[in-house]
Amino acid sequence: MVLESQGEYDSQWATICSIAPKIGCTPETLRVWVRQHERDTGGGDGGLTTAERQRLKEPERENRELRRSNDILRQASAYFAKAEFDRLWKK
């Protein structure tokens, strides 16, 4: 909508300010969406596309899960080591 109506206004910001209330969002929100669309379609300021951003999030999520698993294993190992020590001590 913004890109189609851009010729009717003096600037892209004026276009955004005109359209944002019609779709029920703030001009800044609409501006962010327009910039992201420009990146996704090969234009814009060279920021990350949605696909690139998703590709970066996946290893971060996996890393977080692996850290959580390691922490659980570390705690379980400490628990069983203490139980074994207590068993040997009581003999």
mmCIF file of C-alpha atoms in Angstrom:
data_model
loop_
_atom_site.group_PDB
_atom_site.id
_atom_site.type_symbol
_atom_site.label_atom_id
_atom_site.label_comp_id
_atom_site.label_asym_id
_atom_site.label_seq_id
_atom_site.Cartn_x
_atom_site.Cartn_y
_atom_site.Cartn_z
ATOM 1 C CA MET A 1 0.000 0.000 0.000
ATOM 2 C CA VAL A 2 2.770 2.402 0.943
ATOM 3 C CA LEU A 3 4.827 1.654 -2.142
ATOM 4 C CA GLU A 4 1.773 1.945 -4.396
ATOM 5 C CA SER A 5 0.698 5.303 -2.895
ATOM 6 C CA GLN A 6 4.162 6.841 -2.647
ATOM 7 C CA GLY A 7 3.755 8.941 -5.805
ATOM 8 C CA GLU A 8 0.776 10.777 -4.310
ATOM 9 C CA TYR A 9 2.826 12.280 -1.449
ATOM 10 C CA ASP A 10 5.978 14.369 -1.113
ATOM 11 C CA SER A 11 7.925 11.715 0.796
ATOM 12 C CA GLN A 12 7.707 8.132 1.927
ATOM 13 C CA TRP A 13 7.215 9.335 5.514
ATOM 14 C CA ALA A 14 4.200 11.417 4.466
ATOM 15 C CA THR A 15 2.786 8.336 2.751
ATOM 16 C CA ILE A 16 3.370 6.244 5.864
ATOM 17 C CA CYS A 17 1.780 8.863 8.139
ATOM 18 C CA SER A 18 -1.274 8.927 5.899
ATOM 19 C CA ILE A 19 -1.726 5.155 5.657
ATOM 20 C CA ALA A 20 -0.844 4.079 9.225
ATOM 21 C CA PRO A 21 -4.101 5.282 10.873
ATOM 22 C CA LYS A 22 -6.124 3.623 8.113
ATOM 23 C CA ILE A 23 -4.694 0.203 8.943
ATOM 24 C CA GLY A 24 -4.648 0.749 12.710
ATOM 25 C CA CYS A 25 -0.979 1.039 13.566
ATOM 26 C CA THR A 26 1.536 3.744 14.378
ATOM 27 C CA PRO A 27 3.582 5.337 11.602
ATOM 28 C CA GLU A 28 6.782 3.961 13.136
ATOM 29 C CA THR A 29 5.436 0.397 13.061
ATOM 30 C CA LEU A 30 4.452 0.769 9.426
ATOM 31 C CA ARG A 31 7.871 2.285 8.613
ATOM 32 C CA VAL A 32 9.595 -0.761 10.147
ATOM 33 C CA TRP A 33 7.390 -3.080 8.084
ATOM 34 C CA VAL A 34 8.162 -1.146 4.895
ATOM 35 C CA ARG A 35 11.921 -1.281 5.604
ATOM 36 C CA GLN A 36 11.737 -5.031 6.274
ATOM 37 C CA HIS A 37 9.814 -5.560 3.029
ATOM 38 C CA GLU A 38 12.475 -3.578 1.153
ATOM 39 C CA ARG A 39 15.218 -5.771 2.656
ATOM 40 C CA ASP A 40 13.315 -8.968 1.863
ATOM 41 C CA THR A 41 12.868 -7.938 -1.777
ATOM 42 C CA GLY A 42 16.514 -6.996 -2.296
ATOM 43 C CA GLY A 43 16.443 -3.262 -1.685
ATOM 44 C CA GLY A 44 16.823 -1.217 1.439
ATOM 45 C CA ASP A 45 19.751 -0.515 3.692
ATOM 46 C CA GLY A 46 21.473 -3.897 3.569
ATOM 47 C CA GLY A 47 20.061 -5.192 6.868
ATOM 48 C CA LEU A 48 19.129 -8.796 7.486
ATOM 49 C CA THR A 49 16.274 -10.295 5.536
ATOM 50 C CA THR A 50 13.595 -12.230 7.382
ATOM 51 C CA ALA A 51 15.059 -15.514 6.108
ATOM 52 C CA GLU A 52 18.575 -14.575 7.278
ATOM 53 C CA ARG A 53 17.255 -13.526 10.679
ATOM 54 C CA GLN A 54 15.424 -16.864 11.024
ATOM 55 C CA ARG A 55 18.545 -18.769 9.969
ATOM 56 C CA LEU A 56 20.506 -17.022 12.748
ATOM 57 C CA LYS A 57 17.864 -17.698 15.394
ATOM 58 C CA GLU A 58 17.831 -21.457 14.802
ATOM 59 C CA PRO A 59 21.426 -22.175 15.971
ATOM 60 C CA GLU A 60 20.919 -19.798 18.909
ATOM 61 C CA ARG A 61 17.837 -21.767 19.963
ATOM 62 C CA GLU A 62 19.685 -25.067 19.567
ATOM 63 C CA ASN A 63 22.626 -23.702 21.572
ATOM 64 C CA ARG A 64 20.262 -22.652 24.379
ATOM 65 C CA GLU A 65 18.694 -26.142 24.467
ATOM 66 C CA LEU A 66 22.110 -27.823 24.547
ATOM 67 C CA ARG A 67 23.260 -25.601 27.412
ATOM 68 C CA ARG A 68 20.092 -26.473 29.327
ATOM 69 C CA SER A 69 20.679 -30.204 28.703
ATOM 70 C CA ASN A 70 24.301 -29.943 29.825
ATOM 71 C CA ASP A 71 23.226 -28.167 32.997
ATOM 72 C CA ILE A 72 20.702 -30.916 33.787
ATOM 73 C CA LEU A 73 23.334 -33.618 33.172
ATOM 74 C CA ARG A 74 25.877 -31.768 35.321
ATOM 75 C CA GLN A 75 23.394 -31.511 38.206
ATOM 76 C CA ALA A 76 22.403 -35.175 37.885
ATOM 77 C CA SER A 77 26.050 -36.222 37.850
ATOM 78 C CA ALA A 78 26.742 -34.214 41.006
ATOM 79 C CA TYR A 79 23.682 -35.706 42.713
ATOM 80 C CA PHE A 80 24.665 -39.306 41.943
ATOM 81 C CA ALA A 81 28.316 -38.694 42.840
ATOM 82 C CA LYS A 82 27.207 -37.390 46.243
ATOM 83 C CA ALA A 83 24.908 -40.398 46.722
ATOM 84 C CA GLU A 84 27.783 -42.775 45.904
ATOM 85 C CA PHE A 85 30.096 -40.917 48.298
ATOM 86 C CA ASP A 86 27.470 -41.106 51.064
ATOM 87 C CA ARG A 87 26.982 -44.848 50.419
ATOM 88 C CA LEU A 88 30.732 -45.514 50.667
ATOM 89 C CA TRP A 89 31.047 -43.362 53.792
ATOM 90 C CA LYS A 90 28.343 -45.295 55.664
ATOM 91 C CA LYS A 91 30.122 -48.670 55.256
#
